[in-house]
Amino acid sequence: MIQTPYLLFLGDAPDNLAAKVAQGIKDWRPENAVGQFRMEGCKADVGIQDMTLQEGLDAGAKTLVIGVANRGGVISDAWKAVLVEALQMGYDIASGLHNLLRDENELQAAAKVHGRTLHDVRIPTVAYPIANGVKRSGKRCLAVGTDCSVGKMYTGLCMDAEMRKRGLKSTFRPTGQTGILITGGGVPLDAVIADFMAGAVEYLTPDNDEDHWDHIEGQGSLYHVSYSGVTMALIHGGQPDALVLAHEPTRSHMRGLPDYQQPSLEDLRDTALGMARIANPDCKIIGISINTQHMSEEDAKTYVKDVEDRLGLPTTDPFRFGAERLVDALLEL
């Protein structure tokens, strides 16, 4: 088990989106985050107290969590110096990067000498099966996005929280490092061998009560040439009964791909629903989730209304305005 509370390591993240792991923990498990550690040049800020490593220990932190999800998941030499110092001071370290802590000799050596633990949460711990496409009992909802990091996880967490608030049967099913660090379990889907990804999603969302909903954490985008494969595995392995379209309207291009533009919500609707109905012919799109974090309150409300009028589907920013309407639409299926 990863010991809590955490000091969130933001390193030298170039922007807030790069620190989405830390932001997710701060938003959904604030009781586990005593502060943030930022290196010189860091341009991210998740809105909690800046602390040195010593101040974090004094505040009770037991684990330094790498809260950055950089492209390629690399641990730089500058980061490594801080991480070694943290181990020497008595921290455990947790990371969801593709660059595993266990593969860094200096970190392994420091952890061994000082009796600390390295937690790599992006390592599959189960021999997942190949998907068989057999229909499972229970219900499943999946958010699919026009791009990466547009609020798919937040959509699932918000809908799950709203259903639990109403006393309904609901489970959030994490498929990435942030969700795993928030909930303590799940499948690190993008680290699963490709042939077994859809099977891992089947494993994650087993048979359940007919009135139980699994909210599967979305990943990637069908329109993102780098990460579309993981999205397809979620769609076919999840066999969702319901899809929510997720979109962040202020971007000028796809995340990390300046030569690619985001698709329209109409294009995503038509593509995603066709793919989903291969595995579940009864799948329906029940609503739209808009990430309005970079918009004013007035502009956000106007944009949400315009999208709803245009597409004829319940539309909201579930983190900012609540997930009630999306849950209402889900329960009408």
CSV table of C-alpha atoms in Angstrom, one decimal:
chain,number,residue,atom,x,y,z
A,1,MET,CA,0.0,0.0,0.0
A,2,ILE,CA,1.2,3.5,-0.8
A,3,GLN,CA,1.5,5.5,2.5
A,4,THR,CA,-0.5,8.7,2.8
A,5,PRO,CA,-0.4,11.7,3.0
A,6,TYR,CA,1.5,12.8,0.0
A,7,LEU,CA,3.8,15.7,-1.0
A,8,LEU,CA,3.0,16.3,-4.7
A,9,PHE,CA,6.1,16.6,-6.9
A,10,LEU,CA,5.5,19.0,-9.8
A,11,GLY,CA,9.1,19.1,-10.9
A,12,ASP,CA,9.7,21.6,-13.7
A,13,ALA,CA,6.3,21.0,-15.4
A,14,PRO,CA,5.8,23.4,-18.3
A,15,ASP,CA,2.0,24.0,-17.6
A,16,ASN,CA,-0.8,22.9,-15.4
A,17,LEU,CA,-2.0,20.2,-17.9
A,18,ALA,CA,1.4,18.5,-17.5
A,19,ALA,CA,0.7,18.3,-13.8
A,20,LYS,CA,-2.7,16.6,-14.2
A,21,VAL,CA,-1.8,13.7,-11.9
A,22,ALA,CA,-1.1,16.1,-9.0
A,23,GLN,CA,-4.2,18.1,-9.9
A,24,GLY,CA,-6.4,15.1,-9.9
A,25,ILE,CA,-5.2,14.0,-6.4
A,26,LYS,CA,-5.6,17.5,-5.1
A,27,ASP,CA,-9.2,17.8,-6.4
A,28,TRP,CA,-10.4,14.3,-5.5
A,29,ARG,CA,-8.3,13.3,-2.4
A,30,PRO,CA,-7.3,16.7,-0.9
A,31,GLU,CA,-6.9,15.1,2.5
A,32,ASN,CA,-4.0,13.1,1.1
A,33,ALA,CA,-2.0,16.1,-0.2
A,34,VAL,CA,-0.1,18.2,2.3
A,35,GLY,CA,1.5,20.4,-0.3
A,36,GLN,CA,3.4,20.7,-3.6
A,37,PHE,CA,7.1,20.7,-4.4
A,38,ARG,CA,8.1,22.8,-7.4
A,39,MET,CA,11.5,23.0,-9.0
A,40,GLU,CA,13.0,26.2,-10.5
A,41,GLY,CA,11.2,27.0,-13.7
A,42,CYS,CA,8.0,25.1,-12.9
A,43,LYS,CA,5.0,26.7,-14.5
A,44,ALA,CA,2.4,24.5,-12.9
A,45,ASP,CA,0.5,25.2,-9.7
A,46,VAL,CA,-2.3,23.0,-8.4
A,47,GLY,CA,-3.3,25.6,-5.8
A,48,ILE,CA,-1.9,24.1,-2.5
A,49,GLN,CA,1.0,25.2,-0.3
A,50,ASP,CA,4.5,25.1,-1.7
A,51,MET,CA,6.8,23.1,0.5
A,52,THR,CA,10.4,22.0,0.6
A,53,LEU,CA,11.1,18.3,1.2
A,54,GLN,CA,11.7,19.0,4.9
A,55,GLU,CA,8.5,21.1,5.3
A,56,GLY,CA,6.6,18.2,3.7
A,57,LEU,CA,8.0,15.8,6.2
A,58,ASP,CA,7.2,18.2,9.0
A,59,ALA,CA,3.6,18.3,7.8
A,60,GLY,CA,3.4,14.5,7.9
A,61,ALA,CA,4.0,13.5,4.3
A,62,LYS,CA,5.2,10.0,3.9
A,63,THR,CA,5.3,9.6,0.1
A,64,LEU,CA,6.5,11.9,-2.6
A,65,VAL,CA,4.2,11.4,-5.5
A,66,ILE,CA,5.4,12.3,-9.0
A,67,GLY,CA,2.4,14.4,-10.1
A,68,VAL,CA,3.6,15.1,-13.6
A,69,ALA,CA,2.6,13.1,-16.8
A,70,ASN,CA,5.1,14.3,-19.4
A,71,ARG,CA,5.2,13.1,-22.9
A,72,GLY,CA,7.1,9.7,-22.9
A,73,GLY,CA,7.1,9.6,-19.1
A,74,VAL,CA,10.7,10.5,-18.6
A,75,ILE,CA,12.6,11.0,-15.3
A,76,SER,CA,15.2,13.7,-16.0
A,77,ASP,CA,18.6,13.9,-14.3
A,78,ALA,CA,17.4,17.1,-12.5
A,79,TRP,CA,14.4,15.2,-11.2
A,80,LYS,CA,16.5,12.3,-10.1
A,81,ALA,CA,18.7,14.4,-7.8
A,82,VAL,CA,15.5,15.6,-6.0
A,83,LEU,CA,14.1,12.0,-5.8
A,84,VAL,CA,17.4,10.6,-4.4
A,85,GLU,CA,17.4,13.4,-1.7
A,86,ALA,CA,13.8,12.6,-0.8
A,87,LEU,CA,14.7,8.9,-0.3
A,88,GLN,CA,17.6,9.8,1.9
A,89,MET,CA,15.3,12.0,4.0
A,90,GLY,CA,12.8,9.2,4.6
A,91,TYR,CA,10.2,9.5,1.8
A,92,ASP,CA,8.8,6.6,-0.2
A,93,ILE,CA,8.2,7.6,-3.9
A,94,ALA,CA,5.2,6.8,-6.1
A,95,SER,CA,5.1,7.3,-9.8
A,96,GLY,CA,2.8,6.5,-12.7
A,97,LEU,CA,5.4,7.3,-15.4
A,98,HIS,CA,6.4,4.9,-18.2
A,99,ASN,CA,10.0,5.5,-17.1
A,100,LEU,CA,9.9,3.1,-14.1
A,101,LEU,CA,11.5,4.0,-10.8
A,102,ARG,CA,12.8,0.5,-10.4
A,103,ASP,CA,14.8,0.9,-13.6
A,104,GLU,CA,16.8,3.8,-12.2
A,105,ASN,CA,19.9,2.5,-10.5
A,106,GLU,CA,20.5,5.5,-8.3
A,107,LEU,CA,16.9,5.4,-7.0
A,108,GLN,CA,17.0,1.7,-6.4
A,109,ALA,CA,20.3,2.0,-4.5
A,110,ALA,CA,19.1,4.9,-2.4
A,111,ALA,CA,15.8,3.1,-1.6
A,112,LYS,CA,17.7,0.0,-0.5
A,113,VAL,CA,20.2,1.9,1.7
A,114,HIS,CA,17.6,4.0,3.4
A,115,GLY,CA,14.9,1.3,3.7
A,116,ARG,CA,12.4,3.1,1.5
A,117,THR,CA,9.8,1.8,-1.0
A,118,LEU,CA,9.5,2.7,-4.7
A,119,HIS,CA,5.9,2.4,-6.1
A,120,ASP,CA,5.5,2.1,-9.8
A,121,VAL,CA,1.7,2.2,-10.3
A,122,ARG,CA,2.0,1.8,-14.1
A,123,ILE,CA,2.9,-1.8,-14.0
A,124,PRO,CA,0.2,-4.5,-14.7
A,125,THR,CA,-0.1,-6.9,-11.7
A,126,VAL,CA,-2.5,-9.4,-13.4
A,127,ALA,CA,-2.1,-11.7,-16.3
A,128,TYR,CA,-5.1,-10.3,-18.2
A,129,PRO,CA,-7.0,-12.4,-20.7
A,130,ILE,CA,-7.6,-11.8,-24.3
A,131,ALA,CA,-11.1,-10.2,-24.7
A,132,ASN,CA,-13.9,-12.6,-25.7
A,133,GLY,CA,-16.7,-10.1,-26.2
A,134,VAL,CA,-19.2,-12.0,-24.1
A,135,LYS,CA,-21.9,-9.8,-22.7
A,136,ARG,CA,-21.7,-9.1,-19.0
A,137,SER,CA,-24.5,-8.2,-16.6
A,138,GLY,CA,-24.6,-4.7,-15.1
A,139,LYS,CA,-24.3,-1.4,-16.9
A,140,ARG,CA,-21.3,0.6,-18.0
A,141,CYS,CA,-20.6,4.2,-19.0
A,142,LEU,CA,-17.5,5.5,-20.8
A,143,ALA,CA,-16.4,9.1,-21.6
A,144,VAL,CA,-14.8,9.5,-25.0
A,145,GLY,CA,-12.9,12.6,-25.9
A,146,THR,CA,-12.1,14.9,-28.8
A,147,ASP,CA,-8.6,14.9,-27.5
A,148,CYS,CA,-6.4,13.6,-24.6
A,149,SER,CA,-6.7,15.3,-21.2
A,150,VAL,CA,-10.1,16.9,-21.8
A,151,GLY,CA,-11.9,15.7,-18.6
A,152,LYS,CA,-12.8,12.1,-19.2
A,153,MET,CA,-11.7,11.0,-15.8
A,154,TYR,CA,-13.3,13.9,-14.1
A,155,THR,CA,-16.6,13.1,-15.9
A,156,GLY,CA,-16.5,9.5,-14.6
A,157,LEU,CA,-15.6,10.6,-11.1
A,158,CYS,CA,-18.3,13.3,-11.0
A,159,MET,CA,-21.0,10.9,-12.3
A,160,ASP,CA,-20.0,8.2,-9.8
A,161,ALA,CA,-20.0,10.7,-6.9
A,162,GLU,CA,-23.5,11.9,-7.9
A,163,MET,CA,-24.9,8.4,-8.2
A,164,ARG,CA,-23.4,7.5,-4.8
A,165,LYS,CA,-24.9,10.7,-3.3
A,166,ARG,CA,-28.3,9.4,-4.5
A,167,GLY,CA,-27.8,6.0,-3.0
A,168,LEU,CA,-27.4,4.3,-6.3
A,169,LYS,CA,-25.1,1.4,-7.2
A,170,SER,CA,-22.0,2.8,-8.9
A,171,THR,CA,-18.2,2.2,-9.1
A,172,PHE,CA,-15.5,4.3,-10.7
A,173,ARG,CA,-13.1,2.0,-12.6
A,174,PRO,CA,-9.6,3.6,-13.0
A,175,THR,CA,-7.6,2.9,-16.1
A,176,GLY,CA,-4.6,5.3,-15.7
A,177,GLN,CA,-2.1,6.4,-13.1
A,178,THR,CA,-4.1,9.3,-11.8
A,179,GLY,CA,-7.2,7.3,-11.2
A,180,ILE,CA,-5.2,4.5,-9.6
A,181,LEU,CA,-3.5,7.0,-7.2
A,182,ILE,CA,-6.9,8.5,-6.3
A,183,THR,CA,-8.7,5.3,-5.7
A,184,GLY,CA,-5.9,2.9,-4.8
A,185,GLY,CA,-6.7,0.3,-7.5
A,186,GLY,CA,-7.4,-0.2,-11.2
A,187,VAL,CA,-5.7,-1.2,-14.5
A,188,PRO,CA,-2.8,0.9,-16.0
A,189,LEU,CA,-4.2,0.3,-19.4
A,190,ASP,CA,-1.6,1.9,-21.6
A,191,ALA,CA,1.1,-0.3,-20.0
A,192,VAL,CA,-0.8,-3.5,-20.9
A,193,ILE,CA,0.4,-5.4,-24.0
A,194,ALA,CA,-1.8,-4.4,-26.9
A,195,ASP,CA,-3.4,-7.8,-27.5
A,196,PHE,CA,-4.6,-7.9,-23.9
A,197,MET,CA,-5.9,-4.3,-23.4
A,198,ALA,CA,-9.5,-5.0,-24.2
A,199,GLY,CA,-9.4,-8.1,-22.1
A,200,ALA,CA,-8.0,-6.0,-19.2
A,201,VAL,CA,-11.1,-3.8,-19.5
A,202,GLU,CA,-13.4,-6.8,-19.4
A,203,TYR,CA,-11.5,-8.0,-16.3
A,204,LEU,CA,-11.9,-4.5,-14.7
A,205,THR,CA,-15.6,-4.4,-15.3
A,206,PRO,CA,-17.0,-7.8,-14.4
A,207,ASP,CA,-20.5,-9.1,-14.1
A,208,ASN,CA,-22.6,-7.0,-11.7
A,209,ASP,CA,-26.1,-6.3,-10.5
A,210,GLU,CA,-28.4,-5.2,-13.3
A,211,ASP,CA,-28.9,-1.8,-11.8
A,212,HIS,CA,-25.2,-1.2,-11.1
A,213,TRP,CA,-23.2,1.2,-13.2
A,214,ASP,CA,-19.4,1.1,-13.8
A,215,HIS,CA,-18.0,4.4,-14.8
A,216,ILE,CA,-14.9,3.5,-16.8
A,217,GLU,CA,-12.1,6.0,-16.9
A,218,GLY,CA,-11.5,7.2,-20.4
A,219,GLN,CA,-8.1,7.4,-22.1
A,220,GLY,CA,-6.7,9.0,-25.2
A,221,SER,CA,-8.9,9.8,-28.2
A,222,LEU,CA,-10.0,8.0,-31.3
A,223,TYR,CA,-8.8,11.1,-33.2
A,224,HIS,CA,-5.3,11.3,-31.5
A,225,VAL,CA,-2.8,9.5,-33.7
A,226,SER,CA,-0.5,8.8,-30.7
A,227,TYR,CA,-3.1,7.3,-28.3
A,228,SER,CA,-6.1,6.1,-30.3
A,229,GLY,CA,-5.3,2.4,-29.6
A,230,VAL,CA,-6.1,2.6,-25.9
A,231,THR,CA,-9.4,4.3,-26.6
A,232,MET,CA,-10.5,1.5,-28.9
A,233,ALA,CA,-9.6,-1.1,-26.3
A,234,LEU,CA,-11.8,0.8,-23.8
A,235,ILE,CA,-14.7,1.0,-26.2
A,236,HIS,CA,-14.6,-2.7,-27.2
A,237,GLY,CA,-13.5,-4.2,-23.9
A,238,GLY,CA,-15.9,-2.0,-21.9
A,239,GLN,CA,-18.9,-2.7,-24.1
A,240,PRO,CA,-20.4,0.5,-22.8
A,241,ASP,CA,-24.2,0.9,-22.6
A,242,ALA,CA,-23.7,4.7,-22.5
A,243,LEU,CA,-21.2,7.1,-23.9
A,244,VAL,CA,-20.5,10.7,-22.8
A,245,LEU,CA,-18.7,12.9,-25.3
A,246,ALA,CA,-15.9,15.0,-23.6
A,247,HIS,CA,-14.4,18.2,-25.1
A,248,GLU,CA,-12.1,21.1,-24.1
A,249,PRO,CA,-13.0,24.0,-26.4
A,250,THR,CA,-10.1,26.4,-25.9
A,251,ARG,CA,-7.3,24.4,-27.5
A,252,SER,CA,-5.8,25.5,-30.8
A,253,HIS,CA,-4.7,21.9,-31.7
A,254,MET,CA,-4.5,18.3,-30.4
A,255,ARG,CA,-2.5,17.8,-27.3
A,256,GLY,CA,1.2,17.4,-28.4
A,257,LEU,CA,0.3,17.4,-32.1
A,258,PRO,CA,0.4,21.0,-33.4
A,259,ASP,CA,-0.4,19.9,-37.0
A,260,TYR,CA,-3.6,18.2,-36.0
A,261,GLN,CA,-6.9,19.8,-35.1
A,262,GLN,CA,-9.6,18.4,-32.7
A,263,PRO,CA,-12.6,16.8,-34.4
A,264,SER,CA,-16.0,18.3,-34.0
A,265,LEU,CA,-18.3,16.9,-31.4
A,266,GLU,CA,-20.5,15.7,-34.3
A,267,ASP,CA,-17.6,13.8,-35.9
A,268,LEU,CA,-16.8,12.2,-32.5
A,269,ARG,CA,-20.4,11.3,-31.9
A,270,ASP,CA,-20.7,9.5,-35.2
A,271,THR,CA,-17.3,7.7,-35.0
A,272,ALA,CA,-17.5,6.7,-31.4
A,273,LEU,CA,-21.0,5.4,-31.5
A,274,GLY,CA,-20.3,3.3,-34.6
A,275,MET,CA,-17.3,1.7,-32.9
A,276,ALA,CA,-19.2,1.1,-29.6
A,277,ARG,CA,-22.0,-0.6,-31.4
A,278,ILE,CA,-19.7,-3.3,-32.7
A,279,ALA,CA,-19.4,-4.6,-29.2
A,280,ASN,CA,-22.8,-3.4,-27.8
A,281,PRO,CA,-25.4,-2.7,-30.5
A,282,ASP,CA,-27.6,-1.0,-27.8
A,283,CYS,CA,-25.1,1.6,-26.9
A,284,LYS,CA,-26.3,5.2,-26.8
A,285,ILE,CA,-24.8,8.6,-26.3
A,286,ILE,CA,-26.5,10.2,-23.3
A,287,GLY,CA,-24.7,13.5,-22.9
A,288,ILE,CA,-21.8,15.9,-23.3
A,289,SER,CA,-19.1,16.9,-20.8
A,290,ILE,CA,-17.4,20.3,-21.5
A,291,ASN,CA,-14.2,21.1,-19.7
A,292,THR,CA,-14.6,24.9,-19.1
A,293,GLN,CA,-11.7,25.5,-16.7
A,294,HIS,CA,-10.2,28.1,-19.0
A,295,MET,CA,-13.4,30.0,-19.6
A,296,SER,CA,-15.2,32.6,-17.5
A,297,GLU,CA,-18.5,31.6,-15.8
A,298,GLU,CA,-20.6,33.5,-18.3
A,299,ASP,CA,-18.7,32.2,-21.4
A,300,ALA,CA,-18.8,28.7,-20.0
A,301,LYS,CA,-22.6,28.8,-19.5
A,302,THR,CA,-23.1,30.2,-23.0
A,303,TYR,CA,-20.9,27.6,-24.6
A,304,VAL,CA,-22.6,24.7,-22.8
A,305,LYS,CA,-26.0,26.0,-23.9
A,306,ASP,CA,-24.9,26.4,-27.5
A,307,VAL,CA,-23.6,22.9,-27.6
A,308,GLU,CA,-26.7,21.5,-26.1
A,309,ASP,CA,-28.9,23.4,-28.5
A,310,ARG,CA,-26.8,22.2,-31.4
A,311,LEU,CA,-26.5,18.5,-30.6
A,312,GLY,CA,-29.7,18.0,-28.6
A,313,LEU,CA,-28.0,16.2,-25.7
A,314,PRO,CA,-27.8,17.1,-22.0
A,315,THR,CA,-24.6,19.2,-21.7
A,316,THR,CA,-22.6,20.4,-18.7
A,317,ASP,CA,-19.3,20.8,-17.1
A,318,PRO,CA,-19.8,18.2,-14.4
A,319,PHE,CA,-16.9,19.4,-12.2
A,320,ARG,CA,-17.9,23.0,-12.3
A,321,PHE,CA,-21.7,22.8,-12.6
A,322,GLY,CA,-22.5,19.3,-11.4
A,323,ALA,CA,-23.2,16.0,-13.0
A,324,GLU,CA,-26.9,15.8,-12.2
A,325,ARG,CA,-28.2,16.1,-15.7
A,326,LEU,CA,-25.8,13.4,-17.0
A,327,VAL,CA,-26.9,11.0,-14.3
A,328,ASP,CA,-30.5,11.8,-15.0
A,329,ALA,CA,-30.0,10.9,-18.7
A,330,LEU,CA,-28.1,7.7,-17.7
A,331,LEU,CA,-31.0,6.6,-15.6
A,332,GLU,CA,-33.4,7.0,-18.4
A,333,LEU,CA,-31.8,4.2,-20.4
